[in-house]
PDB file of C-alpha atoms and ligand atoms in Angstrom:
ATOM      1  CA  UNK A   1       0.065   0.022  -0.004  1.00 93.00           C
ATOM      2  CA  UNK A   2       1.093   3.462  -0.819  1.00 97.00           C
ATOM      3  CA  UNK A   3      -0.129   6.389   1.342  1.00 97.00           C
ATOM      4  CA  UNK A   4       0.153  10.065   0.391  1.00 98.00           C
ATOM      5  CA  UNK A   5      -0.522  12.600   3.104  1.00 98.00           C
ATOM      6  CA  UNK A   6      -1.401  16.179   2.049  1.00 98.00           C
ATOM      7  CA  UNK A   7       0.220  18.721   4.280  1.00 98.00           C
ATOM      8  CA  UNK A   8       0.105  22.517   4.307  1.00 98.00           C
ATOM      9  CA  UNK A   9       2.348  25.351   5.577  1.00 96.00           C
ATOM     10  CA  UNK A  10       0.208  27.802   7.602  1.00 95.00           C
ATOM     11  CA  UNK A  11       0.980  30.889   9.602  1.00 93.00           C
ATOM     12  CA  UNK A  12       2.002  29.975  13.166  1.00 91.00           C
ATOM     13  CA  UNK A  13      -0.856  29.945  15.572  1.00 87.00           C
ATOM     14  CA  UNK A  14       0.648  32.885  17.525  1.00 88.00           C
ATOM     15  CA  UNK A  15       0.704  35.207  14.313  1.00 87.00           C
ATOM     16  CA  UNK A  16      -2.456  37.237  13.771  1.00 85.00           C
ATOM     17  CA  UNK A  17      -3.967  36.148  10.428  1.00 80.00           C
ATOM     18  CA  UNK A  18      -4.781  38.894   7.936  1.00 82.00           C
ATOM     19  CA  UNK A  19      -5.230  39.363   4.296  1.00 83.00           C
ATOM     20  CA  UNK A  20      -2.897  41.729   2.340  1.00 83.00           C
ATOM     21  CA  UNK A  21      -5.507  44.103   0.858  1.00 82.00           C
ATOM     22  CA  UNK A  22      -3.260  44.954  -2.191  1.00 83.00           C
ATOM     23  CA  UNK A  23      -3.181  41.293  -3.422  1.00 82.00           C
ATOM     24  CA  UNK A  24      -6.266  39.875  -1.705  1.00 79.00           C
ATOM     25  CA  UNK A  25      -4.102  37.014  -0.519  1.00 81.00           C
ATOM     26  CA  UNK A  26      -3.268  35.953   3.006  1.00 80.00           C
ATOM     27  CA  UNK A  27      -0.281  37.693   4.359  1.00 82.00           C
ATOM     28  CA  UNK A  28       2.192  34.877   4.875  1.00 80.00           C
ATOM     29  CA  UNK A  29       5.172  37.031   5.894  1.00 83.00           C
ATOM     30  CA  UNK A  30       5.353  35.896   9.572  1.00 87.00           C
ATOM     31  CA  UNK A  31       6.438  32.748  11.277  1.00 91.00           C
ATOM     32  CA  UNK A  32       5.041  29.592   9.686  1.00 93.00           C
ATOM     33  CA  UNK A  33       4.473  25.964  10.643  1.00 94.00           C
ATOM     34  CA  UNK A  34       3.138  22.724   9.540  1.00 97.00           C
ATOM     35  CA  UNK A  35      -0.719  22.832   9.758  1.00 97.00           C
ATOM     36  CA  UNK A  36      -1.291  21.155  13.130  1.00 97.00           C
ATOM     37  CA  UNK A  37      -4.301  19.152  11.829  1.00 98.00           C
ATOM     38  CA  UNK A  38      -2.001  17.604   9.336  1.00 98.00           C
ATOM     39  CA  UNK A  39       0.174  15.933  12.000  1.00 98.00           C
ATOM     40  CA  UNK A  40      -2.937  13.771  12.783  1.00 98.00           C
ATOM     41  CA  UNK A  41      -3.022  12.709   9.166  1.00 98.00           C
ATOM     42  CA  UNK A  42       0.693  11.796   9.254  1.00 98.00           C
ATOM     43  CA  UNK A  43       0.294   9.931  12.521  1.00 98.00           C
ATOM     44  CA  UNK A  44      -2.638   7.929  11.054  1.00 98.00           C
ATOM     45  CA  UNK A  45      -0.436   6.978   8.171  1.00 98.00           C
ATOM     46  CA  UNK A  46       2.344   5.881  10.551  1.00 98.00           C
ATOM     47  CA  UNK A  47       0.060   3.843  12.672  1.00 97.00           C
ATOM     48  CA  UNK A  48      -1.187   1.886   9.541  1.00 96.00           C
ATOM     49  CA  UNK A  49       2.479   1.429   8.535  1.00 96.00           C
ATOM     50  CA  UNK A  50       3.606   0.287  11.871  1.00 96.00           C
ATOM     51  CA  UNK A  51       0.490  -1.647  12.673  1.00 92.00           C
ATOM     52  CA  UNK A  52       1.536  -4.266  10.175  1.00 87.00           C
ATOM     53  CA  UNK A  53      -1.953  -5.549   9.010  1.00 86.00           C
ATOM     54  CA  UNK A  54      -0.934  -4.488   5.527  1.00 90.00           C
ATOM     55  CA  UNK A  55       2.487  -3.865   4.113  1.00 92.00           C
ATOM     56  CA  UNK A  56       2.950  -0.113   3.510  1.00 94.00           C
ATOM     57  CA  UNK A  57       5.660   0.543   0.937  1.00 95.00           C
ATOM     58  CA  UNK A  58       5.916   4.216   1.616  1.00 97.00           C
ATOM     59  CA  UNK A  59       4.317   7.264   3.073  1.00 98.00           C
ATOM     60  CA  UNK A  60       4.752  10.316   0.888  1.00 98.00           C
ATOM     61  CA  UNK A  61       4.039  13.893   2.113  1.00 98.00           C
ATOM     62  CA  UNK A  62       2.639  16.194  -0.589  1.00 98.00           C
ATOM     63  CA  UNK A  63       2.246  19.956  -0.577  1.00 98.00           C
ATOM     64  CA  UNK A  64       1.458  22.824  -2.857  1.00 98.00           C
ATOM     65  CA  UNK A  65       2.917  26.197  -1.773  1.00 96.00           C
ATOM     66  CA  UNK A  66       5.734  28.652  -2.236  1.00 94.00           C
ATOM     67  CA  UNK A  67       9.517  27.768  -1.576  1.00 96.00           C
ATOM     68  CA  UNK A  68       9.076  28.178   2.237  1.00 95.00           C
ATOM     69  CA  UNK A  69       6.590  25.230   2.235  1.00 97.00           C
ATOM     70  CA  UNK A  70       9.466  22.945   2.076  1.00 97.00           C
ATOM     71  CA  UNK A  71       9.824  23.383   5.900  1.00 96.00           C
ATOM     72  CA  UNK A  72       6.340  21.819   6.221  1.00 97.00           C
ATOM     73  CA  UNK A  73       7.624  18.883   4.363  1.00 98.00           C
ATOM     74  CA  UNK A  74      10.690  18.490   6.447  1.00 97.00           C
ATOM     75  CA  UNK A  75       8.454  18.486   9.487  1.00 97.00           C
ATOM     76  CA  UNK A  76       6.311  15.768   7.836  1.00 98.00           C
ATOM     77  CA  UNK A  77       9.270  13.566   7.139  1.00 98.00           C
ATOM     78  CA  UNK A  78      10.638  14.182  10.717  1.00 98.00           C
ATOM     79  CA  UNK A  79       7.263  12.666  11.843  1.00 98.00           C
ATOM     80  CA  UNK A  80       7.807   9.579   9.737  1.00 97.00           C
ATOM     81  CA  UNK A  81       6.962  10.175   6.082  1.00 98.00           C
ATOM     82  CA  UNK A  82       9.522   8.510   3.797  1.00 98.00           C
ATOM     83  CA  UNK A  83       9.861  11.213   1.203  1.00 98.00           C
ATOM     84  CA  UNK A  84       8.035  14.238  -0.084  1.00 98.00           C
ATOM     85  CA  UNK A  85       6.663  16.037  -3.128  1.00 98.00           C
ATOM     86  CA  UNK A  86       6.543  19.784  -3.479  1.00 98.00           C
ATOM     87  CA  UNK A  87       4.426  21.483  -6.135  1.00 98.00           C
ATOM     88  CA  UNK A  88       5.774  24.916  -6.302  1.00 98.00           C
ATOM     89  CA  UNK A  89       4.992  27.161  -9.350  1.00 97.00           C
ATOM     90  CA  UNK A  90       4.060  30.875  -9.673  1.00 96.00           C
ATOM     91  CA  UNK A  91       1.264  29.674 -12.093  1.00 97.00           C
ATOM     92  CA  UNK A  92      -0.642  28.150  -8.978  1.00 97.00           C
ATOM     93  CA  UNK A  93      -0.124  31.108  -6.659  1.00 94.00           C
ATOM     94  CA  UNK A  94      -3.535  32.716  -5.677  1.00 92.00           C
ATOM     95  CA  UNK A  95      -5.518  29.592  -6.516  1.00 95.00           C
ATOM     96  CA  UNK A  96      -8.843  29.281  -4.761  1.00 95.00           C
ATOM     97  CA  UNK A  97     -10.104  26.039  -3.142  1.00 96.00           C
ATOM     98  CA  UNK A  98     -11.303  24.480  -6.434  1.00 97.00           C
ATOM     99  CA  UNK A  99      -8.071  25.235  -8.294  1.00 98.00           C
ATOM    100  CA  UNK A 100      -5.928  24.117  -5.341  1.00 98.00           C
ATOM    101  CA  UNK A 101      -7.802  20.807  -5.120  1.00 98.00           C
ATOM    102  CA  UNK A 102      -7.418  20.235  -8.898  1.00 98.00           C
ATOM    103  CA  UNK A 103      -3.549  21.001  -8.747  1.00 98.00           C
ATOM    104  CA  UNK A 104      -3.124  18.692  -5.737  1.00 98.00           C
ATOM    105  CA  UNK A 105      -5.066  15.994  -7.508  1.00 98.00           C
ATOM    106  CA  UNK A 106      -2.769  16.204 -10.540  1.00 98.00           C
ATOM    107  CA  UNK A 107       0.228  15.967  -8.247  1.00 98.00           C
ATOM    108  CA  UNK A 108      -1.293  12.921  -6.486  1.00 98.00           C
ATOM    109  CA  UNK A 109      -2.157  11.209  -9.879  1.00 98.00           C
ATOM    110  CA  UNK A 110       1.489  10.948 -10.598  1.00 97.00           C
ATOM    111  CA  UNK A 111       2.065   9.031  -7.329  1.00 97.00           C
ATOM    112  CA  UNK A 112      -0.937   6.588  -7.791  1.00 97.00           C
ATOM    113  CA  UNK A 113      -1.546   6.288  -4.064  1.00 97.00           C
ATOM    114  CA  UNK A 114      -3.880   3.631  -2.471  1.00 96.00           C
ATOM    115  CA  UNK A 115      -4.780   5.968   0.263  1.00 97.00           C
ATOM    116  CA  UNK A 116      -4.717   9.823   0.461  1.00 98.00           C
ATOM    117  CA  UNK A 117      -4.906  11.309   4.018  1.00 98.00           C
ATOM    118  CA  UNK A 118      -5.614  14.944   4.923  1.00 98.00           C
ATOM    119  CA  UNK A 119      -6.139  17.001   8.007  1.00 98.00           C
ATOM    120  CA  UNK A 120      -9.746  17.978   8.846  1.00 97.00           C
ATOM    121  CA  UNK A 121      -9.051  21.703   8.050  1.00 97.00           C
ATOM    122  CA  UNK A 122      -6.228  24.106   7.545  1.00 95.00           C
ATOM    123  CA  UNK A 123      -5.460  26.503  10.302  1.00 91.00           C
ATOM    124  CA  UNK A 124      -5.568  29.466   7.884  1.00 89.00           C
ATOM    125  CA  UNK A 125      -8.123  28.963   5.167  1.00 87.00           C
ATOM    126  CA  UNK A 126     -10.280  26.578   7.217  1.00 88.00           C
ATOM    127  CA  UNK A 127     -12.446  25.596   4.164  1.00 92.00           C
ATOM    128  CA  UNK A 128     -12.693  21.950   5.254  1.00 94.00           C
ATOM    129  CA  UNK A 129     -13.202  21.148   1.544  1.00 96.00           C
ATOM    130  CA  UNK A 130      -9.984  20.181  -0.116  1.00 98.00           C
ATOM    131  CA  UNK A 131     -10.448  16.396   0.643  1.00 98.00           C
ATOM    132  CA  UNK A 132     -13.781  16.454  -1.285  1.00 98.00           C
ATOM    133  CA  UNK A 133     -12.323  18.391  -4.284  1.00 98.00           C
ATOM    134  CA  UNK A 134      -9.268  16.248  -4.481  1.00 98.00           C
ATOM    135  CA  UNK A 135     -11.404  12.999  -4.394  1.00 98.00           C
ATOM    136  CA  UNK A 136     -13.832  14.216  -7.110  1.00 98.00           C
ATOM    137  CA  UNK A 137     -10.810  14.931  -9.407  1.00 98.00           C
ATOM    138  CA  UNK A 138      -9.258  11.551  -8.644  1.00 98.00           C
ATOM    139  CA  UNK A 139     -12.578   9.765  -9.022  1.00 98.00           C
ATOM    140  CA  UNK A 140     -12.117   8.224  -5.561  1.00 98.00           C
ATOM    141  CA  UNK A 141     -14.589   7.923  -2.695  1.00 97.00           C
ATOM    142  CA  UNK A 142     -14.114  10.377   0.174  1.00 97.00           C
ATOM    143  CA  UNK A 143     -14.821  10.505   3.968  1.00 97.00           C
ATOM    144  CA  UNK A 144     -14.500  13.352   6.333  1.00 97.00           C
ATOM    145  CA  UNK A 145     -14.088  13.592  10.116  1.00 97.00           C
ATOM    146  CA  UNK A 146     -12.720  10.093  10.401  1.00 98.00           C
ATOM    147  CA  UNK A 147     -11.729   9.238  13.916  1.00 98.00           C
ATOM    148  CA  UNK A 148     -11.012   5.520  13.622  1.00 97.00           C
ATOM    149  CA  UNK A 149      -9.567   3.609  10.650  1.00 96.00           C
ATOM    150  CA  UNK A 150      -8.978  -0.106  10.395  1.00 94.00           C
ATOM    151  CA  UNK A 151      -7.469  -1.849   7.319  1.00 90.00           C
ATOM    152  CA  UNK A 152      -9.746  -4.787   6.605  1.00 84.00           C
ATOM    153  CA  UNK A 153      -8.172  -8.239   5.989  1.00 60.00           C
ATOM    154  CA  UNK A 154      -7.199  -8.969   2.396  1.00 61.00           C
ATOM    155  CA  UNK A 155      -9.614 -11.813   1.960  1.00 61.00           C
ATOM    156  CA  UNK A 156     -12.519  -9.380   1.959  1.00 50.00           C
ATOM    157  CA  UNK A 157     -10.945  -7.266  -0.816  1.00 51.00           C
ATOM    158  CA  UNK A 158     -12.503  -7.476  -4.289  1.00 54.00           C
ATOM    159  CA  UNK A 159     -10.224  -9.071  -6.898  1.00 55.00           C
ATOM    160  CA  UNK A 160      -7.773  -6.549  -8.168  1.00 54.00           C
ATOM    161  CA  UNK A 161      -8.749  -4.041  -5.457  1.00 61.00           C
ATOM    162  CA  UNK A 162      -6.193  -2.609  -3.125  1.00 73.00           C
ATOM    163  CA  UNK A 163      -8.046  -3.251   0.038  1.00 87.00           C
ATOM    164  CA  UNK A 164     -10.712  -1.391   2.117  1.00 93.00           C
ATOM    165  CA  UNK A 165     -10.969   0.471   5.312  1.00 95.00           C
ATOM    166  CA  UNK A 166     -13.525   0.302   8.167  1.00 96.00           C
ATOM    167  CA  UNK A 167     -13.889   3.895   9.474  1.00 97.00           C
ATOM    168  CA  UNK A 168     -15.655   5.515  12.181  1.00 98.00           C
ATOM    169  CA  UNK A 169     -16.589   9.120  11.464  1.00 96.00           C
ATOM    170  CA  UNK A 170     -17.704  11.702  13.996  1.00 93.00           C
ATOM    171  CA  UNK A 171     -21.266  13.045  13.478  1.00 91.00           C
ATOM    172  CA  UNK A 172     -23.456  15.285  15.571  1.00 90.00           C
ATOM    173  CA  UNK A 173     -25.669  12.409  16.681  1.00 93.00           C
ATOM    174  CA  UNK A 174     -22.780   9.973  17.378  1.00 93.00           C
ATOM    175  CA  UNK A 175     -20.623   7.880  15.116  1.00 94.00           C
ATOM    176  CA  UNK A 176     -21.007   6.444  11.633  1.00 96.00           C
ATOM    177  CA  UNK A 177     -19.368   3.142  10.778  1.00 97.00           C
ATOM    178  CA  UNK A 178     -18.435   3.092   7.156  1.00 97.00           C
ATOM    179  CA  UNK A 179     -16.678   0.614   4.909  1.00 96.00           C
ATOM    180  CA  UNK A 180     -14.766   2.250   2.115  1.00 95.00           C
ATOM    181  CA  UNK A 181     -12.908   0.577  -0.850  1.00 94.00           C
ATOM    182  CA  UNK A 182      -9.445   1.749  -1.626  1.00 95.00           C
ATOM    183  CA  UNK A 183      -8.125   3.844  -3.320  1.00 95.00           C
ATOM    184  CA  UNK A 184      -9.823   6.578  -1.218  1.00 97.00           C
ATOM    185  CA  UNK A 185      -9.421  10.079   0.142  1.00 98.00           C
ATOM    186  CA  UNK A 186      -9.840  10.397   3.893  1.00 98.00           C
ATOM    187  CA  UNK A 187      -9.717  13.490   5.956  1.00 98.00           C
ATOM    188  CA  UNK A 188      -9.136  12.713   9.624  1.00 98.00           C
ATOM    189  CA  UNK A 189     -10.652  14.428  12.555  1.00 97.00           C
ATOM    190  CA  UNK A 190      -8.264  15.626  15.262  1.00 96.00           C
ATOM    191  CA  UNK A 191      -9.651  13.212  17.767  1.00 96.00           C
ATOM    192  CA  UNK A 192      -8.279  10.166  15.774  1.00 97.00           C
ATOM    193  CA  UNK A 193      -4.878  10.091  17.587  1.00 98.00           C
ATOM    194  CA  UNK A 194      -2.263  11.879  19.520  1.00 98.00           C
ATOM    195  CA  UNK A 195       0.507  12.861  17.107  1.00 98.00           C
ATOM    196  CA  UNK A 196       4.042  11.802  18.140  1.00 96.00           C
ATOM    197  CA  UNK A 197       6.883  14.312  18.618  1.00 96.00           C
ATOM    198  CA  UNK A 198       9.795  14.019  16.199  1.00 95.00           C
ATOM    199  CA  UNK A 199      12.977  12.732  17.707  1.00 94.00           C
ATOM    200  CA  UNK A 200      16.077  14.891  17.411  1.00 95.00           C
ATOM    201  CA  UNK A 201      17.647  12.348  15.072  1.00 95.00           C
ATOM    202  CA  UNK A 202      14.595  12.494  12.749  1.00 95.00           C
ATOM    203  CA  UNK A 203      14.620  16.343  12.744  1.00 95.00           C
ATOM    204  CA  UNK A 204      18.368  16.238  11.899  1.00 94.00           C
ATOM    205  CA  UNK A 205      17.804  13.578   9.108  1.00 94.00           C
ATOM    206  CA  UNK A 206      14.706  15.253   7.610  1.00 94.00           C
ATOM    207  CA  UNK A 207      16.681  17.267   5.004  1.00 93.00           C
ATOM    208  CA  UNK A 208      18.364  14.050   3.747  1.00 95.00           C
ATOM    209  CA  UNK A 209      15.041  12.314   2.888  1.00 96.00           C
ATOM    210  CA  UNK A 210      14.111  12.414  -0.889  1.00 98.00           C
ATOM    211  CA  UNK A 211      12.280  15.640  -1.904  1.00 98.00           C
ATOM    212  CA  UNK A 212      10.791  15.928  -5.363  1.00 98.00           C
ATOM    213  CA  UNK A 213      10.162  19.554  -6.347  1.00 98.00           C
ATOM    214  CA  UNK A 214       7.730  19.707  -9.291  1.00 98.00           C
ATOM    215  CA  UNK A 215       6.205  22.492 -11.470  1.00 98.00           C
ATOM    216  CA  UNK A 216       2.655  22.644 -12.748  1.00 98.00           C
ATOM    217  CA  UNK A 217       3.758  21.344 -16.151  1.00 98.00           C
ATOM    218  CA  UNK A 218       5.538  18.369 -14.520  1.00 98.00           C
ATOM    219  CA  UNK A 219       2.282  17.048 -13.177  1.00 98.00           C
ATOM    220  CA  UNK A 220       0.115  18.035 -16.032  1.00 98.00           C
ATOM    221  CA  UNK A 221      -1.770  20.936 -14.456  1.00 98.00           C
ATOM    222  CA  UNK A 222      -3.544  23.058 -17.063  1.00 98.00           C
ATOM    223  CA  UNK A 223      -2.338  26.656 -16.326  1.00 97.00           C
ATOM    224  CA  UNK A 224      -5.664  27.996 -17.406  1.00 97.00           C
ATOM    225  CA  UNK A 225      -7.303  26.264 -14.461  1.00 98.00           C
ATOM    226  CA  UNK A 226      -5.104  27.593 -11.648  1.00 98.00           C
ATOM    227  CA  UNK A 227      -3.875  30.876 -10.192  1.00 96.00           C
ATOM    228  CA  UNK A 228      -5.738  33.926  -8.910  1.00 92.00           C
ATOM    229  CA  UNK A 229      -6.970  35.084 -12.323  1.00 93.00           C
ATOM    230  CA  UNK A 230      -8.353  31.665 -13.232  1.00 96.00           C
ATOM    231  CA  UNK A 231     -10.087  31.059  -9.874  1.00 95.00           C
ATOM    232  CA  UNK A 232     -13.882  31.403  -9.540  1.00 95.00           C
ATOM    233  CA  UNK A 233     -13.636  32.826  -6.159  1.00 92.00           C
ATOM    234  CA  UNK A 234     -12.152  36.228  -5.790  1.00 88.00           C
ATOM    235  CA  UNK A 235     -11.466  37.893  -2.392  1.00 86.00           C
ATOM    236  CA  UNK A 236     -13.268  41.203  -2.353  1.00 88.00           C
ATOM    237  CA  UNK A 237     -12.835  42.420   1.322  1.00 86.00           C
ATOM    238  CA  UNK A 238     -12.649  41.574   4.857  1.00 82.00           C
ATOM    239  CA  UNK A 239     -14.158  43.261   8.024  1.00 83.00           C
ATOM    240  CA  UNK A 240     -12.964  42.837  11.437  1.00 81.00           C
ATOM    241  CA  UNK A 241     -15.617  41.433  13.860  1.00 83.00           C
ATOM    242  CA  UNK A 242     -17.635  44.364  15.447  1.00 88.00           C
ATOM    243  CA  UNK A 243     -16.220  45.597  18.795  1.00 89.00           C
ATOM    244  CA  UNK A 244     -18.192  44.284  21.649  1.00 88.00           C
ATOM    245  CA  UNK A 245     -20.025  46.896  23.822  1.00 86.00           C
ATOM    246  CA  UNK A 246     -18.840  47.010  27.380  1.00 86.00           C
ATOM    247  CA  UNK A 247     -20.816  44.759  29.726  1.00 85.00           C
ATOM    248  CA  UNK A 248     -22.942  46.111  32.594  1.00 83.00           C
ATOM    249  CA  UNK A 249     -21.443  45.293  36.041  1.00 86.00           C
ATOM    250  CA  UNK A 250     -23.950  44.929  38.836  1.00 84.00           C
ATOM    251  CA  UNK A 251     -22.030  44.906  42.122  1.00 81.00           C
ATOM    252  CA  UNK A 252     -23.113  42.294  44.500  1.00 76.00           C
ATOM    253  CA  UNK A 253     -24.086  44.050  47.627  1.00 74.00           C
ATOM    254  CA  UNK A 254     -25.981  41.042  48.995  1.00 74.00           C
ATOM    255  CA  UNK A 255     -29.222  43.105  49.050  1.00 79.00           C
ATOM    256  CA  UNK A 256     -32.697  42.621  47.623  1.00 84.00           C
ATOM    257  CA  UNK A 257     -31.898  45.583  45.408  1.00 86.00           C
ATOM    258  CA  UNK A 258     -29.035  43.764  43.662  1.00 87.00           C
ATOM    259  CA  UNK A 259     -31.479  40.858  42.937  1.00 88.00           C
ATOM    260  CA  UNK A 260     -34.090  43.234  41.540  1.00 89.00           C
ATOM    261  CA  UNK A 261     -31.503  44.821  39.344  1.00 88.00           C
ATOM    262  CA  UNK A 262     -30.582  41.506  37.844  1.00 89.00           C
ATOM    263  CA  UNK A 263     -34.252  40.457  37.332  1.00 92.00           C
ATOM    264  CA  UNK A 264     -34.966  43.816  35.683  1.00 91.00           C
ATOM    265  CA  UNK A 265     -31.934  43.359  33.404  1.00 89.00           C
ATOM    266  CA  UNK A 266     -33.104  39.856  32.394  1.00 92.00           C
ATOM    267  CA  UNK A 267     -36.683  40.988  32.000  1.00 93.00           C
ATOM    268  CA  UNK A 268     -35.765  43.856  29.647  1.00 91.00           C
ATOM    269  CA  UNK A 269     -34.118  41.359  27.323  1.00 89.00           C
ATOM    270  CA  UNK A 270     -37.120  38.997  27.538  1.00 90.00           C
ATOM    271  CA  UNK A 271     -34.809  36.331  28.987  1.00 90.00           C
ATOM    272  CA  UNK A 272     -37.359  35.396  31.784  1.00 85.00           C
TER     273      UNK A 272
HETATM  274  C1  LIG B 301      -9.772  33.959  -3.587  1.00 58.32           C
HETATM  275  C2  LIG B 301      -8.893  33.059  -2.952  1.00 58.32           C
HETATM  276  C3  LIG B 301      -7.450  33.355  -3.122  1.00 58.32           C
HETATM  277  C4  LIG B 301      -6.460  32.534  -2.543  1.00 58.32           C
HETATM  278  N1  LIG B 301      -5.226  32.830  -2.594  1.00 58.32           N
HETATM  279  C5  LIG B 301      -4.297  31.984  -2.048  1.00 58.32           C
HETATM  280  C6  LIG B 301      -2.859  32.153  -2.207  1.00 58.32           C
HETATM  281  O1  LIG B 301      -2.472  33.131  -2.986  1.00 58.32           O
HETATM  282  N2  LIG B 301      -1.980  31.389  -1.637  1.00 58.32           N
HETATM  283  C7  LIG B 301      -2.507  30.396  -0.807  1.00 58.32           C
HETATM  284  O2  LIG B 301      -1.612  29.664  -0.286  1.00 58.32           O
HETATM  285  N3  LIG B 301      -3.713  30.128  -0.662  1.00 58.32           N
HETATM  286  C8  LIG B 301      -4.661  30.915  -1.227  1.00 58.32           C
HETATM  287  N4  LIG B 301      -5.976  30.763  -1.000  1.00 58.32           N
HETATM  288  C9  LIG B 301      -6.362  29.749  -0.108  1.00 58.32           C
HETATM  289  C10 LIG B 301      -6.329  28.425  -0.709  1.00 58.32           C
HETATM  290  O3  LIG B 301      -7.094  28.242  -1.835  1.00 58.32           O
HETATM  291  C11 LIG B 301      -6.623  27.446   0.321  1.00 58.32           C
HETATM  292  O4  LIG B 301      -5.723  27.496   1.360  1.00 58.32           O
HETATM  293  C12 LIG B 301      -6.783  26.212  -0.319  1.00 58.32           C
HETATM  294  O5  LIG B 301      -7.741  26.141  -1.234  1.00 58.32           O
HETATM  295  C13 LIG B 301      -7.057  25.075   0.712  1.00 58.32           C
HETATM  296  O6  LIG B 301      -8.177  25.453   1.504  1.00 58.32           O
HETATM  297  P1  LIG B 301      -7.966  25.368   2.985  1.00 58.32           P
HETATM  298  O7  LIG B 301      -6.618  25.731   3.328  1.00 58.32           O
HETATM  299  O8  LIG B 301      -9.069  26.052   3.681  1.00 58.32           O
HETATM  300  O9  LIG B 301      -8.142  23.718   3.089  1.00 58.32           O
HETATM  301  P2  LIG B 301      -8.988  22.918   4.014  1.00 58.32           P
HETATM  302  O10 LIG B 301      -9.956  22.234   3.210  1.00 58.32           O
HETATM  303  O11 LIG B 301      -9.438  23.493   5.309  1.00 58.32           O
HETATM  304  O12 LIG B 301      -7.747  21.980   4.438  1.00 58.32           O
HETATM  305  C14 LIG B 301      -7.933  20.423   4.644  1.00 58.32           C
HETATM  306  C15 LIG B 301      -6.600  19.787   4.406  1.00 58.32           C
HETATM  307  O13 LIG B 301      -6.322  19.820   3.093  1.00 58.32           O
HETATM  308  C16 LIG B 301      -4.955  19.814   2.890  1.00 58.32           C
HETATM  309  N5  LIG B 301      -4.381  20.966   2.147  1.00 58.32           N
HETATM  310  C17 LIG B 301      -5.042  22.166   2.129  1.00 58.32           C
HETATM  311  N6  LIG B 301      -4.272  22.977   1.269  1.00 58.32           N
HETATM  312  C18 LIG B 301      -3.148  22.333   0.929  1.00 58.32           C
HETATM  313  C19 LIG B 301      -2.068  22.693   0.161  1.00 58.32           C
HETATM  314  N7  LIG B 301      -1.876  23.793  -0.395  1.00 58.32           N
HETATM  315  N8  LIG B 301      -1.149  21.698   0.086  1.00 58.32           N
HETATM  316  C20 LIG B 301      -1.293  20.419   0.598  1.00 58.32           C
HETATM  317  N9  LIG B 301      -2.382  20.147   1.280  1.00 58.32           N
HETATM  318  C21 LIG B 301      -3.284  21.051   1.454  1.00 58.32           C
HETATM  319  C22 LIG B 301      -4.288  19.659   4.316  1.00 58.32           C
HETATM  320  O14 LIG B 301      -4.172  18.356   4.646  1.00 58.32           O
HETATM  321  C23 LIG B 301      -5.492  20.288   5.148  1.00 58.32           C
HETATM  322  O15 LIG B 301      -5.455  19.750   6.411  1.00 58.32           O
HETATM  323  C24 LIG B 301      -6.959  31.517  -1.656  1.00 58.32           C
HETATM  324  C25 LIG B 301      -8.304  31.237  -1.503  1.00 58.32           C
HETATM  325  C26 LIG B 301      -9.260  31.983  -2.127  1.00 58.32           C
HETATM  326  C27 LIG B 301     -10.704  31.699  -1.948  1.00 58.32           C
END
């Protein structure tokens, strides 16, 4: 089995996220990090590999992003991925969700994975949709919010198939249990596991693991379908949330008057 994990470089959690009004794109000038949700996807891949119920030939981390995104790939390999692929091309800069998903799918097609894993969301865009877009382009089934994943024994696989997964996905009313044939695209919820910390040795060795940097044309991306100008969604503006009015403080003087003030306040707002 070959597993590809989609990983993304995002602004560090401590950095205030803002859009550069001159370009309409996210300001990515500050400190950046591997999207924390993606560490759960890498951990899920490693648990399948180390679990031994199916042989996993390799775990490949895949990203699309500017030169700096290579650091997210180094982090991914320090967490266990065997190698990484970086789609980096000015043609894809400014792509919206649909264009990003298309370009990632083309990059994945070249790898022919049996399983594609993603995080549930990115910490910056928070669209929660890339998994579905990628699956549609690859013609693979897709599941979201998966919090448990077991590879089914090979006897139950259809002839010629690459296996199946029995998944539990988190829903508002409880859990769905879903059987899914591979190849498939799965985005994992952050409740699926506790990601490991990379060892010092793994961090030091990360830059030595194979990294394949590819352009849009290398993976067959049609330049007319990617980039800001070719994206259906255009950023037109952002407003900060309205400032909250100061709250009213009713001092507790342990008197009937305090209670009356609170009741009057609630009554005025029809909360009683
Ligand atoms: C008008 C517009 C312009 C934009 N311009 C830019 C831009 O110039 N530069 C830019 O970086 N973004 C840009 N974006 C945002 C970009 O399209 C989104 O980041 C991207 O579509 C993914 O959405 P998301 O990050 O919310 O993914 P989600 O669906 O929330 O992420 C789920 C998972 O998908 C995977 N994933 C998401 N993105 C990537 C990626 N790039 N590589 C690998 N895996 C990934 C990760 O596993 C992640 O956990 C723009 C968006 C819009 C709407």
